[in-house]
Coordinates of C-alpha atoms in Angstrom, one line a residue:
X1 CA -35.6 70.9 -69.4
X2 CA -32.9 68.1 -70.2
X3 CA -30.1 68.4 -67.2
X4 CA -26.6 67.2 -68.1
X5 CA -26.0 62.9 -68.1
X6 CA -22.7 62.8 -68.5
X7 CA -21.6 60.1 -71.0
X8 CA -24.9 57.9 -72.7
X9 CA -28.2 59.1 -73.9
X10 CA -30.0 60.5 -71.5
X11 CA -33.5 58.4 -70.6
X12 CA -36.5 60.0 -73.2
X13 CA -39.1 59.1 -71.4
X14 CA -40.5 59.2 -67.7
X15 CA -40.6 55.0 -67.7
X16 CA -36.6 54.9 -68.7
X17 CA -35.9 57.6 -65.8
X18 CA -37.9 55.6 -63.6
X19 CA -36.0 52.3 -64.6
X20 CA -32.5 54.7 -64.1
X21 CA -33.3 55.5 -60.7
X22 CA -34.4 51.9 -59.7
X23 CA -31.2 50.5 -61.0
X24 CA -29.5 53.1 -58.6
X25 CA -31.4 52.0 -55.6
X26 CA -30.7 48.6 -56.4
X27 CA -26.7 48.9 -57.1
X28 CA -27.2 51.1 -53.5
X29 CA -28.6 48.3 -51.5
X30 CA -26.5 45.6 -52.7
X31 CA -23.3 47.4 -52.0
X32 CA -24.9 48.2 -48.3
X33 CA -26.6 44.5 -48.3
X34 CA -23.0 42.5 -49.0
X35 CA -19.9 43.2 -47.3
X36 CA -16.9 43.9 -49.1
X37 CA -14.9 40.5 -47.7
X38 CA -16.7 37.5 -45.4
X39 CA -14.8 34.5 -45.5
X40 CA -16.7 31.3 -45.4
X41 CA -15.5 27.9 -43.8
X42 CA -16.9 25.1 -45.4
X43 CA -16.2 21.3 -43.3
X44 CA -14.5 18.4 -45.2
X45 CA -16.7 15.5 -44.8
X46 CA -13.9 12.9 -45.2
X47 CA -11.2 15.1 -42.9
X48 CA -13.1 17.2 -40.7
X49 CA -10.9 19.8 -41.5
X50 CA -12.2 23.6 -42.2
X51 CA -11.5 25.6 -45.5
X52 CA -11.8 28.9 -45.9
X53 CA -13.3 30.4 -49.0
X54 CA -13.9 34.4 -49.7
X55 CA -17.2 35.2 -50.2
X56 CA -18.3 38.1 -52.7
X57 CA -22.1 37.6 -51.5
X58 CA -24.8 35.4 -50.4
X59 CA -24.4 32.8 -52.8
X60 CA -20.8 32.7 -54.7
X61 CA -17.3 31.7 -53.2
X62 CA -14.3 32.4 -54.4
X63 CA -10.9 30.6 -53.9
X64 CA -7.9 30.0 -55.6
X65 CA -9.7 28.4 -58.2
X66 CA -11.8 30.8 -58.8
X67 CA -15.1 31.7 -58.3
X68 CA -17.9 29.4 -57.8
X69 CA -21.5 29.0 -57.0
X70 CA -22.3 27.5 -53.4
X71 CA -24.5 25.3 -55.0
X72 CA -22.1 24.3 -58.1
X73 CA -19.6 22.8 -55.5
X74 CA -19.6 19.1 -55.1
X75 CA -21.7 17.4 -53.4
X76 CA -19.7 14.7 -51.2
X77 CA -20.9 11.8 -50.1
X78 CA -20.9 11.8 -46.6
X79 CA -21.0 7.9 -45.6
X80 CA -18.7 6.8 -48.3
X81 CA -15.8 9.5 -47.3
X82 CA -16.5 8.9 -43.5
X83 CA -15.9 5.3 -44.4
X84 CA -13.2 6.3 -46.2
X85 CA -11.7 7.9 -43.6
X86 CA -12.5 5.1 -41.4
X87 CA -11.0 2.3 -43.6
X88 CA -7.4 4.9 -43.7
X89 CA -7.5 4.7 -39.6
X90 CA -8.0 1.0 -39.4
X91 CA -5.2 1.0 -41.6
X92 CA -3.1 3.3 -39.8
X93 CA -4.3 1.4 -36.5
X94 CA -3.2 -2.0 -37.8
X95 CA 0.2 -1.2 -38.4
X96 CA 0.5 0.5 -35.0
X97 CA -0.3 -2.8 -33.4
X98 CA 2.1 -4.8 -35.7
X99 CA 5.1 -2.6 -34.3
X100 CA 4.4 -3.0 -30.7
X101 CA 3.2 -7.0 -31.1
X102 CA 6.9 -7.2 -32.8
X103 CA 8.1 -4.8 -30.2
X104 CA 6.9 -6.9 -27.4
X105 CA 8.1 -10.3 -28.8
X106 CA 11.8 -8.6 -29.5
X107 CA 12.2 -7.1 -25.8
X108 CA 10.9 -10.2 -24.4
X109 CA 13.4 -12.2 -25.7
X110 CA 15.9 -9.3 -24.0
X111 CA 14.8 -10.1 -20.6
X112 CA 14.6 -13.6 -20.5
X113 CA 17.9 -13.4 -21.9
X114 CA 19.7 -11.2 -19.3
X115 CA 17.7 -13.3 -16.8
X116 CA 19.4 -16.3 -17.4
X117 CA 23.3 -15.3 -18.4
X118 CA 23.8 -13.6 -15.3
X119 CA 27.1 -15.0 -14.0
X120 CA 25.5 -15.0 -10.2
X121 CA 22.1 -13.9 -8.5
X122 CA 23.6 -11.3 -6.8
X123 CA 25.1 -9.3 -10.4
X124 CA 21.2 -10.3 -11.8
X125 CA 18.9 -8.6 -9.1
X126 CA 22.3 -5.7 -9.1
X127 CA 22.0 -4.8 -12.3
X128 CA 17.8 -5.1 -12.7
X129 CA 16.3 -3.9 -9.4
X130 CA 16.8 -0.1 -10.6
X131 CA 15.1 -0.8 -13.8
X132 CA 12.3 -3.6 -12.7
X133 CA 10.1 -0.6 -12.1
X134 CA 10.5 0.9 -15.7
X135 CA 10.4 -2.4 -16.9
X136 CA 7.3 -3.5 -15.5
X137 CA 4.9 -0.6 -16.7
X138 CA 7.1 -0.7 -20.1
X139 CA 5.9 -4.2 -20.3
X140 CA 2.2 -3.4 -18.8
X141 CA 1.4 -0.9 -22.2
X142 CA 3.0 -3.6 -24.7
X143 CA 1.6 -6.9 -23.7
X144 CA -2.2 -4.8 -23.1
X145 CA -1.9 -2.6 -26.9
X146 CA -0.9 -5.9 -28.3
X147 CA -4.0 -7.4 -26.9
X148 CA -5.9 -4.5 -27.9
X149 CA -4.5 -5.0 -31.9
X150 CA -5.6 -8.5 -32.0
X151 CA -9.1 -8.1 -30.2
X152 CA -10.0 -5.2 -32.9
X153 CA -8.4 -7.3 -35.8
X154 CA -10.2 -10.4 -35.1
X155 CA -13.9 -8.5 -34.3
X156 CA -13.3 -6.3 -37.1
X157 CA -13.3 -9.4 -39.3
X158 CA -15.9 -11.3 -37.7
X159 CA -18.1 -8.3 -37.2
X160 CA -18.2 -8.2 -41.6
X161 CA -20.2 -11.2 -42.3
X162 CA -18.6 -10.7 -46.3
X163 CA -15.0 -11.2 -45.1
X164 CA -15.9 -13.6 -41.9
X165 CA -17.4 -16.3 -44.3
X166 CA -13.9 -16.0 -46.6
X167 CA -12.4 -16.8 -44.5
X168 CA -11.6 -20.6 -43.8
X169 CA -11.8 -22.3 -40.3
X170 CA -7.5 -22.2 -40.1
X171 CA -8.2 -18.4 -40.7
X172 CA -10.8 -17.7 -38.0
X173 CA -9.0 -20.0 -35.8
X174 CA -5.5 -17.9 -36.3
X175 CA -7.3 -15.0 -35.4
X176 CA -8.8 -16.3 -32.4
X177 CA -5.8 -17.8 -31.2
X178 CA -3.8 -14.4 -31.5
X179 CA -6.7 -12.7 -28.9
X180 CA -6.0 -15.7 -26.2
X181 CA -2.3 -15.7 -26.7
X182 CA -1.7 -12.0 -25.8
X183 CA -4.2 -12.7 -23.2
X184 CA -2.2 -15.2 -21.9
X185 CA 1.1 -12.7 -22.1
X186 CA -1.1 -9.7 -20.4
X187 CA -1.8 -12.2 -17.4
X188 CA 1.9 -13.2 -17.5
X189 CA 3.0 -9.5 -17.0
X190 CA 0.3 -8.6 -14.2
X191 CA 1.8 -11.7 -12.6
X192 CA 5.6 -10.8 -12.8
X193 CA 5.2 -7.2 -12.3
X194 CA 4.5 -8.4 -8.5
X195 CA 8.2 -10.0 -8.3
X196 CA 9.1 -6.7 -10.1
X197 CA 8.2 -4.8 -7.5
X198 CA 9.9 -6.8 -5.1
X199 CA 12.9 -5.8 -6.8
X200 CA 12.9 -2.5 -7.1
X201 CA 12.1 -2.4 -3.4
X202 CA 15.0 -4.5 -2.3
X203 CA 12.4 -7.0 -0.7
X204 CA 11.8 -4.5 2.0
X205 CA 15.1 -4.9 3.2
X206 CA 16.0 -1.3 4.9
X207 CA 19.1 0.4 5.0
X208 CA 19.6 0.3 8.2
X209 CA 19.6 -3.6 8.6
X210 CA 22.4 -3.7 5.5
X211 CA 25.6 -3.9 7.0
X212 CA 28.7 -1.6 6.0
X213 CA 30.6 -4.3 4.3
X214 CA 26.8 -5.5 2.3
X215 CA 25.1 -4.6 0.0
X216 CA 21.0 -4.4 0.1
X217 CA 20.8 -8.1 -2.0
X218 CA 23.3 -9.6 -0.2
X219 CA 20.6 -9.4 2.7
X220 CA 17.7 -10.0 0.2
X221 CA 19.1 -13.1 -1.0
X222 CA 20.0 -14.6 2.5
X223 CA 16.0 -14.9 2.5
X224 CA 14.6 -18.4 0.5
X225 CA 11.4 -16.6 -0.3
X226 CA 13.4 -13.7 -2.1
X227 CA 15.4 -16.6 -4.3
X228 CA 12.0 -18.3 -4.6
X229 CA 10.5 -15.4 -6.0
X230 CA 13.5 -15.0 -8.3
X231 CA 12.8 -18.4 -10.4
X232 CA 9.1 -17.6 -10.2
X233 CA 9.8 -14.4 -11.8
X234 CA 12.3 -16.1 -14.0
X235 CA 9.6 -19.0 -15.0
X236 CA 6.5 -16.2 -16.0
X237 CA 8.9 -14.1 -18.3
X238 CA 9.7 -17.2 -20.2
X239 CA 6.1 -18.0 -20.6
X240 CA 5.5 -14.3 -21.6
X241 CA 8.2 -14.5 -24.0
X242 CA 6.7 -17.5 -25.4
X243 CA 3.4 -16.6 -25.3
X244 CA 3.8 -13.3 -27.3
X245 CA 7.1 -14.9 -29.9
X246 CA 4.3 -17.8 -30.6
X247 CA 1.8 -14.7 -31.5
X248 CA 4.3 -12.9 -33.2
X249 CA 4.8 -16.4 -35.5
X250 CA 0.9 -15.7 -36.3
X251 CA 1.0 -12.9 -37.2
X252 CA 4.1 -13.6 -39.6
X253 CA 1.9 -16.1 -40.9
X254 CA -1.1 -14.2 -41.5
X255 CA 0.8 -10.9 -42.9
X256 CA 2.6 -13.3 -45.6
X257 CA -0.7 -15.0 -46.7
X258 CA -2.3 -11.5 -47.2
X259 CA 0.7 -10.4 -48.9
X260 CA 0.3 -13.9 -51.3
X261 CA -3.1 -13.0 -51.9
X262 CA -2.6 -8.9 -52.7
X263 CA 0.0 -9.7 -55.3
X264 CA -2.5 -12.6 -57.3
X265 CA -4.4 -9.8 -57.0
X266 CA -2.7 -7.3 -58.6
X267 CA -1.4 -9.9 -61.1
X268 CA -5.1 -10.4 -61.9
X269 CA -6.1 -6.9 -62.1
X270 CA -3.2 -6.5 -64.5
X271 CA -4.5 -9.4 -67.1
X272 CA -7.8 -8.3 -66.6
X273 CA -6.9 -4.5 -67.7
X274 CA -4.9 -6.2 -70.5
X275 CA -8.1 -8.2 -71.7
X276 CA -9.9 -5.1 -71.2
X277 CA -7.8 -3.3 -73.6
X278 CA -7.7 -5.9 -76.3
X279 CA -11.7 -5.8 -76.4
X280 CA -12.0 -1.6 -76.3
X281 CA -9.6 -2.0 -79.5
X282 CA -11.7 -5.0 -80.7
X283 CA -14.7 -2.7 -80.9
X284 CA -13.3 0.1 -81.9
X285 CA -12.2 -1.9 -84.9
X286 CA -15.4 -3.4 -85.3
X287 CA -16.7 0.2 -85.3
X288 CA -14.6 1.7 -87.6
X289 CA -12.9 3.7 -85.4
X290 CA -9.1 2.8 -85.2
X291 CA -8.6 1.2 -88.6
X292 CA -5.4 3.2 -89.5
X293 CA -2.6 0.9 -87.9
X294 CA -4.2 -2.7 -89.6
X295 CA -3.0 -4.4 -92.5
X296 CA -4.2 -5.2 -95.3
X297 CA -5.1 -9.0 -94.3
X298 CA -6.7 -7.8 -91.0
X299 CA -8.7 -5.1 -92.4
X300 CA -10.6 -8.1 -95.3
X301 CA -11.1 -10.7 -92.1
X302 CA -12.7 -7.6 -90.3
X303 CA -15.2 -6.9 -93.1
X304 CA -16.1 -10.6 -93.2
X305 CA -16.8 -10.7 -89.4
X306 CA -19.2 -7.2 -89.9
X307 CA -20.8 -8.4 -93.0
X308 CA -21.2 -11.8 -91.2
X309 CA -22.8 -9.9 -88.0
X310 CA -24.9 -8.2 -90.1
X311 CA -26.6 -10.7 -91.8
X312 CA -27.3 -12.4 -89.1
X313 CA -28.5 -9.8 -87.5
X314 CA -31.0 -9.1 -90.5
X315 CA -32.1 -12.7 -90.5
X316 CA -33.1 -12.4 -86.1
X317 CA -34.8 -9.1 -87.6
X318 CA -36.6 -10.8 -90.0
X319 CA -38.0 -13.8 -87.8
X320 CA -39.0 -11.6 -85.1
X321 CA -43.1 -11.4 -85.1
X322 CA -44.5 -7.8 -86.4
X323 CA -45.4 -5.5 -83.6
X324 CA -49.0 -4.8 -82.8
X325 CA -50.5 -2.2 -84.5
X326 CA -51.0 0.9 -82.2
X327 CA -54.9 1.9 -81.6
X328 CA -53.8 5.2 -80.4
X329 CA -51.7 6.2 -82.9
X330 CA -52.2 8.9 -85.5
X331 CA -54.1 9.0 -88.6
X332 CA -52.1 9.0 -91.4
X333 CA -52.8 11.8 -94.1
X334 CA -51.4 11.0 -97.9
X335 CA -48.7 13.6 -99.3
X336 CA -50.8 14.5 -102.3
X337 CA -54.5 14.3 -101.9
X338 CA -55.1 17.0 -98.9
X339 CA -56.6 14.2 -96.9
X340 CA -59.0 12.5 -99.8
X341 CA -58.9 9.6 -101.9
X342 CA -59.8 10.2 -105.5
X343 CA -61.0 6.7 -106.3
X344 CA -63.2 6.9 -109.1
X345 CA -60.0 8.8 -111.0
X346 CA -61.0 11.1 -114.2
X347 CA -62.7 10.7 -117.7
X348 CA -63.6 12.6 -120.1
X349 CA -67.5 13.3 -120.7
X350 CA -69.8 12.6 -123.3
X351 CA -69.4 16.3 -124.2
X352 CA -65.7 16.1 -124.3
X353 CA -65.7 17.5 -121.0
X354 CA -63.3 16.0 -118.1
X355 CA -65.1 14.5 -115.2
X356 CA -64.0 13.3 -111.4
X357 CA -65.1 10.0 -109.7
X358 CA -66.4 10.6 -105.8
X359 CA -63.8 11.3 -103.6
X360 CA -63.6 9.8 -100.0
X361 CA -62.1 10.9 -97.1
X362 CA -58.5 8.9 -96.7
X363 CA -58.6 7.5 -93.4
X364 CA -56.1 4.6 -91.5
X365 CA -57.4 1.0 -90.6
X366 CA -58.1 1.8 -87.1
X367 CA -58.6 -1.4 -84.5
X368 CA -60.4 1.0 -82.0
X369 CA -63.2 -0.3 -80.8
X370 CA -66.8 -0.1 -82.5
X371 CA -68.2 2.6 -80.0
X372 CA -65.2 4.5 -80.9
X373 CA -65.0 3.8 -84.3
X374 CA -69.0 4.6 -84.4
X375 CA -68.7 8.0 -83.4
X376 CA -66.1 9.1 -86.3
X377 CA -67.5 11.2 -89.1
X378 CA -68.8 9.7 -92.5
X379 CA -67.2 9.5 -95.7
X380 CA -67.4 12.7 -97.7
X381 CA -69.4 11.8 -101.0
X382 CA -69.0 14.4 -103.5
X383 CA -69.4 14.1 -106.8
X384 CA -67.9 16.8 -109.2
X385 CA -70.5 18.1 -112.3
X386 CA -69.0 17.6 -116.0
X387 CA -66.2 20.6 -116.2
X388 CA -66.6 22.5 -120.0
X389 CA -64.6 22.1 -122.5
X390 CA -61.4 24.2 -122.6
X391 CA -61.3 24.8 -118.6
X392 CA -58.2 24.3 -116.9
X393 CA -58.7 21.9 -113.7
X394 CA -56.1 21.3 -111.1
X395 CA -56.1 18.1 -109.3

């Protein structure tokens, strides 16, 4: 009995129904095995960041390129993007601490000029007591992220033994002299922000002692200590703002000599992609590949350079010493004689007959050695009886 398989031959034999109901097992279990949509996240070495990718089972992905094999995706080089990513954050880093060092040396310059064009004392600690507090942690975060820039640019340097031995002794110097001089400005800050404080608590002076007709500093300034602390305060901000303009000047410096030295270098790249070009063109010419766009004159001095090239090449070719002969190699077997040598050639007989000399077995010089070369079979030694007359002999 055949029951009804819809569309296709039904299967003949008990093996193809077999094979039918395996297939159906197998389509049954993959479709219970492999969810219809699992999304896999796959890590970028050189971000970090997470990707998603739709899976359509255990070992393809599909995104909007299209589907892939899990193991036909790139594989990244973890070091060299991490380093990558690195060298971008240095980067990013660097130019943080430029802003703030030219920050610092611009504000600087602010206060010690409001410090000293004040038309009296009294207008000065006025018009700064309410912002000495603001001023002094304002001041705090520059002068220490400014140390912070030049400490990581001069140990990232000397840490690289490469770019640390470039580098001549004004360079390393420079670089050392940019990590003392924000010191210098960081210790200058600590050291003011005392006075500062001072100021924005009106030298302790309470409200109570301030008269009606007075105001707080009026008081404050009656004191000689307060005034004294006034030109202290006044001397350590011009030392910070000459401490961090003079490291600013360095780094002017150092950012113009880089900038000297990237444009040589991309003036060098440039001829050196330009020479690069010329010799691609050179041997394709030589090659025969672009010949289309030279002239007549051009295209005669070409041939003489190739047939020049090749006969000296011919003449290296021919002084060379001959190679060795191989003791391995195979034995040669002549196109015509099936593996003899017919040496004694044909006669006729005395009977008119048509006779063959002894044949010997064809066989390569060999340089093996003699216990080896003792073990190989002898020469086969036939020798062929006279044919008759009239017979037909093929050799």
């Amino acid at each position: 009995a055949r029951p009804p398989w819809g569309e296709g031959p039904a299967p003949a034999t008990l093996t193809d129904l077999n094979d039918l109901l395996r297939d159906v097992e197998d389509e049954k279990s993959r479709s219970k095995s492999s969810p219809e949509s699992v999304y896999v996240y796959i890590e970028s070495a050189s971000t970090g960041r997470f990707f998603r990718f739709l899976s359509n089972g255990l070992d393809r992905i599909s995104s909007s390129q299209g589907e892939t094999n899990l193991q036909d995706l790139p594989d990244d080089d973890f070091d060299g993007s991490r380093e990558a990513a690195m060298q971008r954050l240095e980067r990013l880093f660097f130019t943080g601490f430029l802003i703030i060092q030219g920050l610092l040396a611009g504000y600087s310059g602010e206060t010690v000029y409001a410090a000293f064009t004040s038309t009296t004392e009294a207008n000065f600690v006025a018009e700064y007591a309410t912002l000495s507090n603001e001023t002094r942690r304002f001041y705090y975060i520059l002068t220490t992220l400014a140390f912070v820039g030049a400490m990581n640019n001069w140990r990232s340097t000397a840490d690289s033994n490469e770019a640390w031995r470039s580098r001549s002794f004004v360079e390393k110097a420079e670089l050392l002299f940019l990590v003392l001089i924000y010191v210098a400005g960081l210790c200058f800050t600590l050291v003011a922000g005392v006075y500062d404080m001072d100021f924005y608590y009106h030298n302790g002076v309470k409200d109570s002692e301030v008269p009606t007709d007075q105001e707080w500093y009026d008081v404050a300034l009656q004191d000689t200590s307060f005034k004294d602390s006034i030109n202290k305060w006044r001397l350590l901000t011009t030392f910070r703002f000459i401490s961090v303009m003079v490291g600013w000047l360095v780094v002017c410096r150092i950012l113009h000599r880089n900038s000297a030295r990237s444009a040589e270098a991309i003036r060098e790249s440039e001829n050196l992609k330009h020479t690069l070009e010329l010799a691609r063109n050179r041997i394709n010419q030589l090659t025969g590949a672009k010949l289309d766009k030279m002239a007549r004159e051009e295209l005669r001095e070409l041939a003489l350079t190739q047939r020049s090239a090749l006969e000296q090449t011919e003449h290296v070719l021919e002084t060379l010493p001959k190679e060795p002969a191989d003791a391995f190699a195979p034995m040669t077997t002549p196109r015509g004689g099936g593996g003899f040598d017919y040496t004694g050639g044909l006669s006729m007989g005395t009977g008119g007959g048509l006779s063959m000399g002894s044949p010997t077995r064809g066989r390569t010089s060999s340089t093996l050695p003699a216990s080896i070369s003792s073990k190989a079979p002898p020469a086969l030694n036939t020798t062929f009886g006279s044919v008759p007359e009239g017979t037909m002999v093929d050799v």
